[in-house]
Amino acid sequence: MGNERGRQLCVIIPTYNNAGTVRQVIDDVLKYCPQIIVVNDGSTDGTSAILKMLPSTVTVVSYERNRGKGHALVAGFRKALEMGFSHAITIDADGQHFADDIPHLIEALDHHKDAIIVGTRNLTEKNMPRQNTFANRFSNFWFRLQTGIDLQDTQSGYRLYTLSQLRGLSLITSRYEAELELLVYAAWAGTQIISVPVKVYYPPAEERVSHFRPVYDFVRISILNTFLCIAALFVWLKQWAYTIFSFCYFLGFAVDMTIRGFFLITLGGGTKDHKLKYHTILQRKSRFVINHVPGTTFSYSNPHGETFEKPAMIISNHQSHLDLMAIMMLTPKLIILTKNWVWHNPFYGIVIRYADFFPITDTEQMMNDLKMKVEEGYSVMIFPEGTRSEDSRIQRFHRGAFYLAEQLGLDILPVFIDGFGKVLPKTSWHLHSGHMSVEVMPRETEAIGYRQMTRKMHQVYLEKKG
């Protein structure tokens, strides 16, 4: 499980004076993950002696003075990155978490790539300390205010982190509030945060080891959250500034292409040369736009040297409204099949119509029009999922694209896009920071029938998404 599906996974266990429980926690975790990093946060009981007797697969990071849980977590993350791990599960050393929930966290990551998975406790559990319940609700309130995300257990120490998604490690405070900070910074960066139910055990009060200082720690948390709320306001303003700027740019793009279409096609007669010129301008502008979305980066990969000279049925996974730009930048000789609402969209529908993109219908006329375009050297493009995914996962593929490819005698040319659903999610009205990428995959030339091809290409995308 430590290297499942190409991931390098470790478990980080911060500990401070947990001599009575830490060895049992480590032994339980070893049943599910052999790679463990224990951070000994200046323990003064028998913890240090226990950690000297651990198996060789357990790495121990120690320092003499107690610095707090936040400091211990950051030390663990940095050690994990230094050792080449891509993911880390954090689990408390006091025995309240159950190691057999580790597979559940990993399963959630399989469905939500690059997310942070939070193990959500049942806050009504028997023996749940009252001050912990209040602290968690207090933290949940601040987190919702700062990020707009409703999370049930922001104080849970049982989490699976995608290490590349961690932000602001140098800013993390040293004590309990650090776990809230980690989530806030990740949310601001657009990282998806997913809750997974986990079991929890709270020992009787007389056996409980707690380093939480109610008055002192609540004051620290309140001060921190005041600063985070101020910072959240600037983050929100920045996101909407990017969004408004981009909307104005896209509007200008649509107006410009409408004017060009009027002169080239309406007044110019819509000759083949004029149509191709219009498509060429559309391609260049799409490439420019997708490379200059504020707050984002973009990469394009064509490892097999695809030239797009031979017409093909181009398919792609579908994550965002930005996907259309990513596809139009590939080649000028491209006809995209769209839904009716896209074709009639008041914002860019006229551009779609000038480009001879067709609404998806079952009419014989559409097939004849497509055959004419293919004979002119144009490729055809469809999103087989039919709609954008809310969480960027690969959805069911419809057969229409593959049936048309078979009828038109076209190869299948798959394109894989990533990151677009993070920058402009289906459920969001504003842009987020992030990296977007487009990869042109190898052509599929095998004639195996459209039903089998549908299943085959769906599996290719599932494996690519990983």
Short mmCIF file of C-alpha atoms in Angstrom, two decimals, residues 2-361:
data_model
loop_
_atom_site.label_atom_id
_atom_site.label_comp_id
_atom_site.label_asym_id
_atom_site.label_seq_id
_atom_site.Cartn_x
_atom_site.Cartn_y
_atom_site.Cartn_z
CA GLY A 2 3.00 2.29 0.45
CA ASN A 3 3.46 2.46 -3.34
CA GLU A 4 -0.09 1.93 -4.56
CA ARG A 5 -0.74 3.07 -8.14
CA GLY A 6 2.62 4.80 -8.38
CA ARG A 7 2.08 6.92 -5.27
CA GLN A 8 4.83 7.11 -2.68
CA LEU A 9 2.89 7.11 0.57
CA CYS A 10 4.07 7.45 4.16
CA VAL A 11 2.39 7.98 7.51
CA ILE A 12 3.50 10.85 9.77
CA ILE A 13 2.94 10.46 13.52
CA PRO A 14 3.70 13.56 15.63
CA THR A 15 4.11 12.70 19.30
CA TYR A 16 4.67 14.51 22.58
CA ASN A 17 4.65 12.49 25.81
CA ASN A 18 2.55 9.62 24.43
CA ALA A 19 4.67 6.83 25.89
CA GLY A 20 1.57 4.84 26.84
CA THR A 21 0.10 4.70 23.33
CA VAL A 22 2.65 5.57 20.63
CA ARG A 23 4.11 2.07 20.15
CA GLN A 24 0.67 0.51 19.71
CA VAL A 25 -0.27 3.21 17.19
CA ILE A 26 2.93 2.52 15.22
CA ASP A 27 2.37 -1.25 15.27
CA ASP A 28 -1.21 -0.80 14.04
CA VAL A 29 -0.13 1.54 11.22
CA LEU A 30 2.62 -0.89 10.11
CA LYS A 31 -0.12 -3.37 9.13
CA TYR A 32 -1.23 -0.91 6.42
CA CYS A 33 1.86 1.14 5.54
CA PRO A 34 5.51 0.17 6.22
CA GLN A 35 6.88 3.68 5.71
CA ILE A 36 6.38 5.76 8.85
CA ILE A 37 7.89 9.04 10.01
CA VAL A 38 7.57 9.67 13.75
CA VAL A 39 8.25 13.23 14.90
CA ASN A 40 9.29 13.29 18.55
CA ASP A 41 8.32 16.80 19.60
CA GLY A 42 10.64 17.12 22.63
CA SER A 43 9.03 14.37 24.73
CA THR A 44 10.09 14.25 28.38
CA ASP A 45 8.52 10.91 29.36
CA GLY A 46 9.58 7.48 28.11
CA THR A 47 8.68 8.15 24.45
CA SER A 48 12.28 8.60 23.30
CA ALA A 49 13.32 5.19 24.70
CA ILE A 50 10.39 3.51 22.96
CA LEU A 51 11.25 5.09 19.62
CA LYS A 52 14.79 3.66 19.77
CA MET A 53 13.40 0.13 19.47
CA LEU A 54 11.38 0.61 16.26
CA PRO A 55 11.80 -1.32 12.96
CA SER A 56 14.17 0.08 10.32
CA THR A 57 11.28 1.19 8.09
CA VAL A 58 10.28 3.75 10.74
CA THR A 59 12.12 7.07 10.49
CA VAL A 60 12.36 9.15 13.66
CA VAL A 61 12.78 12.92 13.66
CA SER A 62 13.63 14.26 17.12
CA TYR A 63 14.47 17.57 18.75
CA GLU A 64 14.94 18.39 22.43
CA ARG A 65 12.53 21.28 23.08
CA ASN A 66 8.78 20.92 22.66
CA ARG A 67 7.75 23.17 19.77
CA GLY A 68 4.10 22.25 19.31
CA LYS A 69 2.05 20.09 16.95
CA GLY A 70 2.21 22.56 14.07
CA HIS A 71 6.00 22.54 14.15
CA ALA A 72 6.01 18.73 14.34
CA LEU A 73 3.72 18.40 11.33
CA VAL A 74 5.84 20.74 9.21
CA ALA A 75 8.98 18.83 10.24
CA GLY A 76 7.25 15.60 9.18
CA PHE A 77 6.14 17.02 5.82
CA ARG A 78 9.62 18.30 5.04
CA LYS A 79 11.16 14.96 5.93
CA ALA A 80 8.61 13.17 3.74
CA LEU A 81 9.42 15.44 0.78
CA GLU A 82 13.13 14.95 1.39
CA MET A 83 12.62 11.16 1.26
CA GLY A 84 10.70 11.40 -2.02
CA PHE A 85 7.17 10.73 -0.80
CA SER A 86 4.28 12.24 -2.76
CA HIS A 87 1.55 11.66 -0.17
CA ALA A 88 1.42 11.53 3.62
CA ILE A 89 -1.22 10.43 6.10
CA THR A 90 -1.10 12.13 9.49
CA ILE A 91 -2.39 10.25 12.51
CA ASP A 92 -2.30 11.22 16.19
CA ALA A 93 -0.15 9.25 18.64
CA ASP A 94 -2.71 9.19 21.46
CA GLY A 95 -4.61 6.17 20.12
CA GLN A 96 -7.85 7.94 19.25
CA HIS A 97 -7.61 7.00 15.57
CA PHE A 98 -7.98 3.52 14.07
CA ALA A 99 -5.32 2.44 11.56
CA ASP A 100 -7.83 0.28 9.67
CA ASP A 101 -9.36 3.52 8.30
CA ILE A 102 -6.18 4.15 6.26
CA PRO A 103 -7.53 2.23 3.20
CA HIS A 104 -10.66 4.40 3.29
CA LEU A 105 -8.59 7.57 3.02
CA ILE A 106 -6.60 6.10 0.14
CA GLU A 107 -9.78 5.00 -1.64
CA ALA A 108 -11.12 8.55 -1.40
CA LEU A 109 -7.92 9.85 -3.00
CA ASP A 110 -8.43 7.41 -5.90
CA HIS A 111 -11.62 9.32 -6.73
CA HIS A 112 -10.30 12.80 -5.92
CA LYS A 113 -6.80 13.18 -7.29
CA ASP A 114 -4.58 15.79 -5.60
CA ALA A 115 -7.17 16.43 -2.89
CA ILE A 116 -6.68 16.63 0.85
CA ILE A 117 -8.72 13.91 2.53
CA VAL A 118 -9.91 14.72 6.04
CA GLY A 119 -10.97 11.89 8.35
CA THR A 120 -14.20 13.20 9.88
CA ARG A 121 -14.97 12.05 13.41
CA ASN A 122 -18.41 11.55 14.92
CA LEU A 123 -18.49 14.54 17.26
CA THR A 124 -21.31 12.97 19.27
CA GLU A 125 -19.15 9.96 20.13
CA LYS A 126 -19.28 8.74 23.71
CA ASN A 127 -16.57 10.32 25.91
CA MET A 128 -15.95 13.11 23.36
CA PRO A 129 -14.50 15.93 25.52
CA ARG A 130 -16.86 18.90 25.66
CA GLN A 131 -14.07 21.41 25.10
CA ASN A 132 -13.03 19.52 21.93
CA THR A 133 -16.57 19.72 20.58
CA PHE A 134 -16.70 23.46 21.16
CA ALA A 135 -13.21 24.00 19.70
CA ASN A 136 -14.14 22.06 16.57
CA ARG A 137 -17.36 24.01 15.98
CA PHE A 138 -15.45 27.21 16.61
CA SER A 139 -12.83 26.17 14.04
CA ASN A 140 -15.46 25.03 11.51
CA PHE A 141 -17.11 28.44 11.70
CA TRP A 142 -13.89 30.31 10.98
CA PHE A 143 -12.96 27.93 8.17
CA ARG A 144 -16.33 28.45 6.45
CA LEU A 145 -15.94 32.22 6.82
CA GLN A 146 -12.42 32.20 5.39
CA THR A 147 -12.93 29.77 2.49
CA GLY A 148 -16.66 29.43 1.85
CA ILE A 149 -16.31 25.65 2.40
CA ASP A 150 -18.50 23.82 4.89
CA LEU A 151 -16.30 21.18 6.53
CA GLN A 152 -17.57 19.09 9.43
CA ASP A 153 -14.29 18.42 11.26
CA THR A 154 -11.53 20.95 10.65
CA GLN A 155 -9.69 19.85 13.80
CA SER A 156 -9.26 16.21 12.84
CA GLY A 157 -5.61 15.17 12.87
CA TYR A 158 -6.33 12.12 10.71
CA ARG A 159 -5.74 13.27 7.13
CA LEU A 160 -4.23 12.28 3.82
CA TYR A 161 -2.22 15.08 2.22
CA THR A 162 -1.07 15.39 -1.37
CA LEU A 163 2.28 16.96 -0.50
CA SER A 164 2.51 18.96 -3.72
CA GLN A 165 -0.73 20.73 -2.73
CA LEU A 166 0.54 22.00 0.62
CA ARG A 167 0.97 25.76 0.76
CA GLY A 168 2.53 28.19 3.20
CA LEU A 169 4.54 25.71 5.27
CA SER A 170 6.88 28.49 6.31
CA LEU A 171 3.87 30.45 7.63
CA ILE A 172 2.34 27.64 9.67
CA THR A 173 2.11 28.43 13.37
CA SER A 174 3.54 25.97 15.85
CA ARG A 175 0.53 24.72 17.79
CA TYR A 176 -3.02 23.34 17.41
CA GLU A 177 -4.23 26.03 15.04
CA ALA A 178 -1.75 24.79 12.43
CA GLU A 179 -4.16 22.12 11.20
CA LEU A 180 -6.75 24.77 10.40
CA GLU A 181 -4.10 26.87 8.64
CA LEU A 182 -3.06 23.95 6.44
CA LEU A 183 -6.63 23.58 5.20
CA VAL A 184 -7.17 27.32 4.70
CA TYR A 185 -4.01 27.81 2.63
CA ALA A 186 -4.81 24.73 0.55
CA ALA A 187 -8.39 25.89 -0.06
CA TRP A 188 -7.20 29.32 -1.16
CA ALA A 189 -4.94 27.59 -3.69
CA GLY A 190 -7.95 25.72 -5.11
CA THR A 191 -7.13 22.32 -3.62
CA GLN A 192 -10.17 20.11 -3.19
CA ILE A 193 -10.87 19.07 0.42
CA ILE A 194 -12.86 15.88 0.92
CA SER A 195 -14.37 14.47 4.12
CA VAL A 196 -14.35 10.74 4.87
CA PRO A 197 -16.00 9.29 8.01
CA VAL A 198 -13.55 7.63 10.40
CA LYS A 199 -13.89 5.92 13.73
CA VAL A 200 -12.62 7.58 16.93
CA TYR A 201 -11.91 6.44 20.47
CA TYR A 202 -11.75 8.74 23.48
CA PRO A 203 -10.50 7.09 26.66
CA PRO A 204 -12.04 7.93 30.03
CA ALA A 205 -11.06 11.35 31.36
CA GLU A 206 -8.65 9.92 33.93
CA GLU A 207 -6.64 8.13 31.21
CA ARG A 208 -6.63 10.95 28.70
CA VAL A 209 -3.42 12.77 27.70
CA SER A 210 -4.15 16.30 26.48
CA HIS A 211 -1.86 19.25 25.88
CA PHE A 212 -4.67 21.63 24.98
CA ARG A 213 -4.74 24.80 27.11
CA PRO A 214 -8.27 26.23 26.73
CA VAL A 215 -7.72 29.93 27.50
CA TYR A 216 -4.23 30.32 26.00
CA ASP A 217 -4.95 28.28 22.88
CA PHE A 218 -8.34 29.92 22.22
CA VAL A 219 -6.67 33.35 22.38
CA ARG A 220 -4.00 32.19 19.90
CA ILE A 221 -6.66 30.74 17.59
CA SER A 222 -8.77 33.90 17.74
CA ILE A 223 -5.82 36.14 16.87
CA LEU A 224 -4.79 33.87 14.02
CA ASN A 225 -8.33 33.71 12.61
CA THR A 226 -8.61 37.49 12.67
CA PHE A 227 -5.55 37.72 10.43
CA LEU A 228 -6.78 34.86 8.21
CA CYS A 229 -10.13 36.61 7.71
CA ILE A 230 -8.36 39.79 6.62
CA ALA A 231 -6.19 37.75 4.27
CA ALA A 232 -9.29 35.92 2.99
CA LEU A 233 -10.81 39.24 1.97
CA PHE A 234 -7.76 40.02 -0.17
CA VAL A 235 -7.81 36.50 -1.65
CA TRP A 236 -11.50 36.90 -2.51
CA LEU A 237 -10.92 40.32 -4.10
CA LYS A 238 -8.01 38.94 -6.10
CA GLN A 239 -10.05 36.01 -7.41
CA TRP A 240 -12.92 38.24 -8.50
CA ALA A 241 -10.53 40.76 -10.04
CA TYR A 242 -9.06 37.92 -12.13
CA THR A 243 -12.56 36.74 -13.01
CA ILE A 244 -13.83 40.17 -14.07
CA PHE A 245 -10.68 40.83 -16.09
CA SER A 246 -10.99 37.45 -17.81
CA PHE A 247 -14.68 37.94 -18.51
CA CYS A 248 -13.95 41.30 -20.12
CA TYR A 249 -11.17 39.70 -22.16
CA PHE A 250 -13.40 36.82 -23.27
CA LEU A 251 -16.12 39.34 -24.15
CA GLY A 252 -13.61 41.29 -26.21
CA PHE A 253 -12.52 38.02 -27.84
CA ALA A 254 -16.12 37.22 -28.77
CA VAL A 255 -16.76 40.73 -30.12
CA ASP A 256 -13.54 40.70 -32.14
CA MET A 257 -14.30 37.27 -33.66
CA THR A 258 -17.87 38.37 -34.40
CA ILE A 259 -16.62 41.42 -36.32
CA ARG A 260 -14.05 39.31 -38.20
CA GLY A 261 -16.76 36.77 -39.00
CA PHE A 262 -19.03 39.49 -40.32
CA PHE A 263 -16.39 40.74 -42.78
CA LEU A 264 -14.87 37.38 -43.72
CA ILE A 265 -18.00 35.27 -43.90
CA THR A 266 -21.14 37.42 -44.03
CA LEU A 267 -19.73 40.07 -46.40
CA GLY A 268 -16.94 37.93 -47.82
CA GLY A 269 -19.25 35.19 -48.96
CA GLY A 270 -17.93 32.48 -46.66
CA THR A 271 -15.56 30.92 -49.19
CA LYS A 272 -13.37 27.99 -48.16
CA ASP A 273 -10.37 30.29 -47.92
CA HIS A 274 -12.27 32.78 -45.77
CA LYS A 275 -13.55 29.98 -43.53
CA LEU A 276 -10.04 28.61 -43.08
CA LYS A 277 -8.69 32.07 -42.33
CA TYR A 278 -11.39 32.53 -39.70
CA HIS A 279 -10.50 29.18 -38.13
CA THR A 280 -6.80 30.10 -38.13
CA ILE A 281 -7.50 33.35 -36.30
CA LEU A 282 -9.71 31.44 -33.86
CA GLN A 283 -6.91 28.96 -33.17
CA ARG A 284 -4.29 31.67 -32.55
CA LYS A 285 -6.54 33.68 -30.27
CA SER A 286 -7.56 30.57 -28.34
CA ARG A 287 -3.91 29.68 -27.82
CA PHE A 288 -3.17 33.18 -26.57
CA VAL A 289 -6.14 33.24 -24.19
CA ILE A 290 -5.44 29.84 -22.64
CA ASN A 291 -1.81 30.83 -22.07
CA HIS A 292 -2.78 34.08 -20.34
CA VAL A 293 -5.56 33.19 -17.90
CA PRO A 294 -4.67 35.32 -14.83
CA GLY A 295 -3.16 33.44 -11.90
CA THR A 296 -2.58 30.24 -13.87
CA THR A 297 0.12 28.41 -15.78
CA PHE A 298 -0.34 26.26 -18.88
CA SER A 299 1.58 23.48 -20.62
CA TYR A 300 0.99 21.72 -23.95
CA SER A 301 2.38 18.29 -24.77
CA ASN A 302 2.39 16.52 -28.13
CA PRO A 303 4.92 13.71 -27.54
CA HIS A 304 3.95 11.70 -30.61
CA GLY A 305 4.30 14.61 -33.04
CA GLU A 306 0.67 14.71 -34.15
CA THR A 307 0.29 17.12 -37.10
CA PHE A 308 -3.53 17.04 -37.40
CA GLU A 309 -3.09 16.93 -41.19
CA LYS A 310 -5.12 13.74 -41.52
CA PRO A 311 -8.74 14.26 -40.34
CA ALA A 312 -9.68 12.43 -37.15
CA MET A 313 -12.40 12.22 -34.55
CA ILE A 314 -10.84 14.20 -31.68
CA ILE A 315 -12.16 13.34 -28.23
CA SER A 316 -11.37 14.84 -24.83
CA ASN A 317 -12.42 14.64 -21.22
CA HIS A 318 -14.55 17.59 -20.11
CA GLN A 319 -13.96 19.69 -16.97
CA SER A 320 -14.70 23.36 -17.57
CA HIS A 321 -15.98 26.09 -19.88
CA LEU A 322 -12.29 26.73 -20.63
CA ASP A 323 -12.02 23.32 -22.32
CA LEU A 324 -13.35 24.71 -25.58
CA MET A 325 -10.42 27.14 -25.83
CA ALA A 326 -8.00 24.30 -25.10
CA ILE A 327 -9.42 22.29 -28.00
CA MET A 328 -9.70 25.17 -30.49
CA MET A 329 -5.99 25.93 -30.07
CA LEU A 330 -5.00 22.50 -31.44
CA THR A 331 -5.59 23.03 -35.16
CA PRO A 332 -7.45 25.46 -37.43
CA LYS A 333 -9.09 22.64 -39.34
CA LEU A 334 -11.52 21.64 -36.64
CA ILE A 335 -15.29 21.26 -36.38
CA ILE A 336 -16.64 20.89 -32.84
CA LEU A 337 -20.02 19.32 -32.16
CA THR A 338 -21.74 21.18 -29.33
CA LYS A 339 -24.94 21.06 -27.35
CA ASN A 340 -27.80 23.22 -28.59
CA TRP A 341 -27.47 25.71 -25.71
CA VAL A 342 -23.81 26.28 -26.61
CA TRP A 343 -24.67 26.85 -30.25
CA HIS A 344 -27.29 29.44 -29.22
CA ASN A 345 -25.25 30.97 -26.39
CA PRO A 346 -25.68 34.79 -26.44
CA PHE A 347 -22.09 35.32 -25.32
CA TYR A 348 -20.15 33.30 -27.90
CA GLY A 349 -22.82 31.44 -29.91
CA ILE A 350 -22.33 33.61 -33.01
CA VAL A 351 -18.62 32.74 -33.02
CA ILE A 352 -19.55 29.04 -32.81
CA ARG A 353 -21.88 29.44 -35.79
CA TYR A 354 -19.35 31.42 -37.88
CA ALA A 355 -16.87 28.58 -37.26
CA ASP A 356 -19.39 26.03 -38.60
CA PHE A 357 -19.47 24.18 -35.29
CA PHE A 358 -22.63 22.06 -35.34
CA PRO A 359 -25.23 21.34 -32.66
CA ILE A 360 -25.44 17.61 -32.03
CA THR A 361 -28.45 16.20 -33.86
#
